[in-house]
Coordinates of C-alpha atoms in Angstrom, one line a residue:
X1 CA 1.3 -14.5 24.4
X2 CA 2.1 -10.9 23.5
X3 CA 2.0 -10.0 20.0
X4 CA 5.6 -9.0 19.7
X5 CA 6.1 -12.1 20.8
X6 CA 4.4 -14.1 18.1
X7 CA 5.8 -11.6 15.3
X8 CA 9.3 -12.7 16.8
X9 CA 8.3 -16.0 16.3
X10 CA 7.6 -15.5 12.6
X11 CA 10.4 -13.6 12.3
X12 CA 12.7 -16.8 13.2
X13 CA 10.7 -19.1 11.1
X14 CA 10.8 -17.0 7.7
X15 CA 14.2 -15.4 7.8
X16 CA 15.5 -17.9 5.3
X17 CA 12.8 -17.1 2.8
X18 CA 12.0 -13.5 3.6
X19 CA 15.4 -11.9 5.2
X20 CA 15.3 -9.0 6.6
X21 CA 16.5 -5.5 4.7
X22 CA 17.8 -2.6 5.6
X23 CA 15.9 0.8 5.0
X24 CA 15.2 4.4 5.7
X25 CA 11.6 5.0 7.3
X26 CA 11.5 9.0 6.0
X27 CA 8.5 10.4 8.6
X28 CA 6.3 13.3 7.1
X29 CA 6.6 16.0 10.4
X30 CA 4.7 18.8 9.0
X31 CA 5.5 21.7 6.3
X32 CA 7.2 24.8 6.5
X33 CA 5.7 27.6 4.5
X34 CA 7.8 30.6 3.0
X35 CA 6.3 34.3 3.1
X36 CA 5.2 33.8 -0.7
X37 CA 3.1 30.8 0.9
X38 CA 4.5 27.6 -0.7
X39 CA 5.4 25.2 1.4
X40 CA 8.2 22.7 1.6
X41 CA 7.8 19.1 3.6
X42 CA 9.6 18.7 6.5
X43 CA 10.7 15.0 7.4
X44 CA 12.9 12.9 9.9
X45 CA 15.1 9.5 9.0
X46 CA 15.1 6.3 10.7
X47 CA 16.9 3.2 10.0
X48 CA 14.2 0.3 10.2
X49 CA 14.7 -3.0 9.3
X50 CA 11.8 -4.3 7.1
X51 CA 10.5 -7.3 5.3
X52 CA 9.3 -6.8 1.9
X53 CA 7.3 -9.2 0.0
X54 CA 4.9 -8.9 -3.3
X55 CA 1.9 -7.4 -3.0
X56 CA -0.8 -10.7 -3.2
X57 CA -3.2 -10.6 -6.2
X58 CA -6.5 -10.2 -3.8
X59 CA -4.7 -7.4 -2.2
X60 CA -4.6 -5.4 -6.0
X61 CA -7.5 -6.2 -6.2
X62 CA -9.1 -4.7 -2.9
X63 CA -7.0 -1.2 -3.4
X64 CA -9.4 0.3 -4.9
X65 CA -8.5 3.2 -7.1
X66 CA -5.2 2.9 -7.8
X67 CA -3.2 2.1 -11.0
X68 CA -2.8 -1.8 -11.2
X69 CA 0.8 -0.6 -13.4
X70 CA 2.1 0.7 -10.5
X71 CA 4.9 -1.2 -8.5
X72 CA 3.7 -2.3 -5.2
X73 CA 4.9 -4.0 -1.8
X74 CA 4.0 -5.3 1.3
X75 CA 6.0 -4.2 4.1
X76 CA 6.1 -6.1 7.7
X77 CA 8.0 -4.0 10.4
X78 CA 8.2 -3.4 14.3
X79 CA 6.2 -0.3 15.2
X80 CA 3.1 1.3 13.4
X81 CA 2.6 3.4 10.4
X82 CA 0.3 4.8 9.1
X83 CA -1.2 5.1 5.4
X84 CA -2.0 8.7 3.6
X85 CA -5.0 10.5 5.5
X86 CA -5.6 13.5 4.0
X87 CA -9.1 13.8 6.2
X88 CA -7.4 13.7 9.4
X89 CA -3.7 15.3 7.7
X90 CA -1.5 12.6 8.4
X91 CA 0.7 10.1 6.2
X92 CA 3.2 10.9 4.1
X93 CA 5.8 8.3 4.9
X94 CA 8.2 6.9 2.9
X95 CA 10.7 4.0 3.5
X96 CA 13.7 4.2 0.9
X97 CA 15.1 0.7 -0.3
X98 CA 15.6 -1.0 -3.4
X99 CA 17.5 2.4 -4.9
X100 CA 13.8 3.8 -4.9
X101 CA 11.4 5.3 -2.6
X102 CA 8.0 4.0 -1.2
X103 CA 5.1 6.0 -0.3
X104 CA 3.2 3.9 2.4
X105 CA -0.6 3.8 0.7
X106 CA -2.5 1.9 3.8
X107 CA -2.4 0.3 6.7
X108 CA -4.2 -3.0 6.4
X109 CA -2.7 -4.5 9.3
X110 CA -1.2 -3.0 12.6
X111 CA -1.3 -5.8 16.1
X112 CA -1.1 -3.2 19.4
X113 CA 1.9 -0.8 18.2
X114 CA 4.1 -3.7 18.8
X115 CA 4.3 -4.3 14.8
X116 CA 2.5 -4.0 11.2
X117 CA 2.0 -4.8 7.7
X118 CA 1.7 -1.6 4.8
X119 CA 1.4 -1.3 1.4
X120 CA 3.5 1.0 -0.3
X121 CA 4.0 2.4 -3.8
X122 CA 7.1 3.1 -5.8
X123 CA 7.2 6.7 -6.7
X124 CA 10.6 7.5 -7.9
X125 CA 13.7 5.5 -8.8
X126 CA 16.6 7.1 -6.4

């Protein structure tokens, strides 16, 4: 059975407990840098539908480095995305929801491309 199948499946059988929400996937495409060499983000909007759900306790707790104060979710969507790599100069994402946005932290979870589960961070109320 192929993946996207099975994430379908858990789709149907959760919808009444987690429903979906509606969201803006804002992808990090690079930087532009003026002539006096500071540089702006450049990025690209996608609607997405997402599910959201708390982060789990043993999750917090295996994040290593971070600020236990800070707001954090899990995120279950179609696709793959990818967590902040500053080795390999990728990441950046953000998904907008909630009136705030979320900076995708990691990638703990991602089954073929067909779908994935992030954590994100809230970084500023919109």
């Amino acid at each position: 059975m192929a993946m996207n199948a099975v994430f379908n499946m858990a789709l149907g059988a959760t919808a009444a407990l987690l429903p979906s929400v509606p969201a803006i996937l804002r992808i990090n495409t690079g930087y532009k840098t003026a002539a006096d060499g500071t540089t702006t983000p450049c990025t690209m909007d996608i609607a997405v539908t997402i599910r959201v759900q708390p982060v789990p306790t043993d999750e917090l707790t295996q994040t290593d480095g971070q600020n236990q104060s800070t707001i954090q979710r899990e995120i279950y969507m179609p696709g793959t995305i990818c967590g902040v790599d500053g080795a390999h100069q990728f990441g950046g994402d953000v998904f907008v929801f909630d009136n705030a946005h979320w900076l995708v932290t990691a990638q703990p979870e991602a089954w073929g491309g067909q779908w994935c589960r992030v954590l994100v961070t809230q970084q500023v109320v919109a």
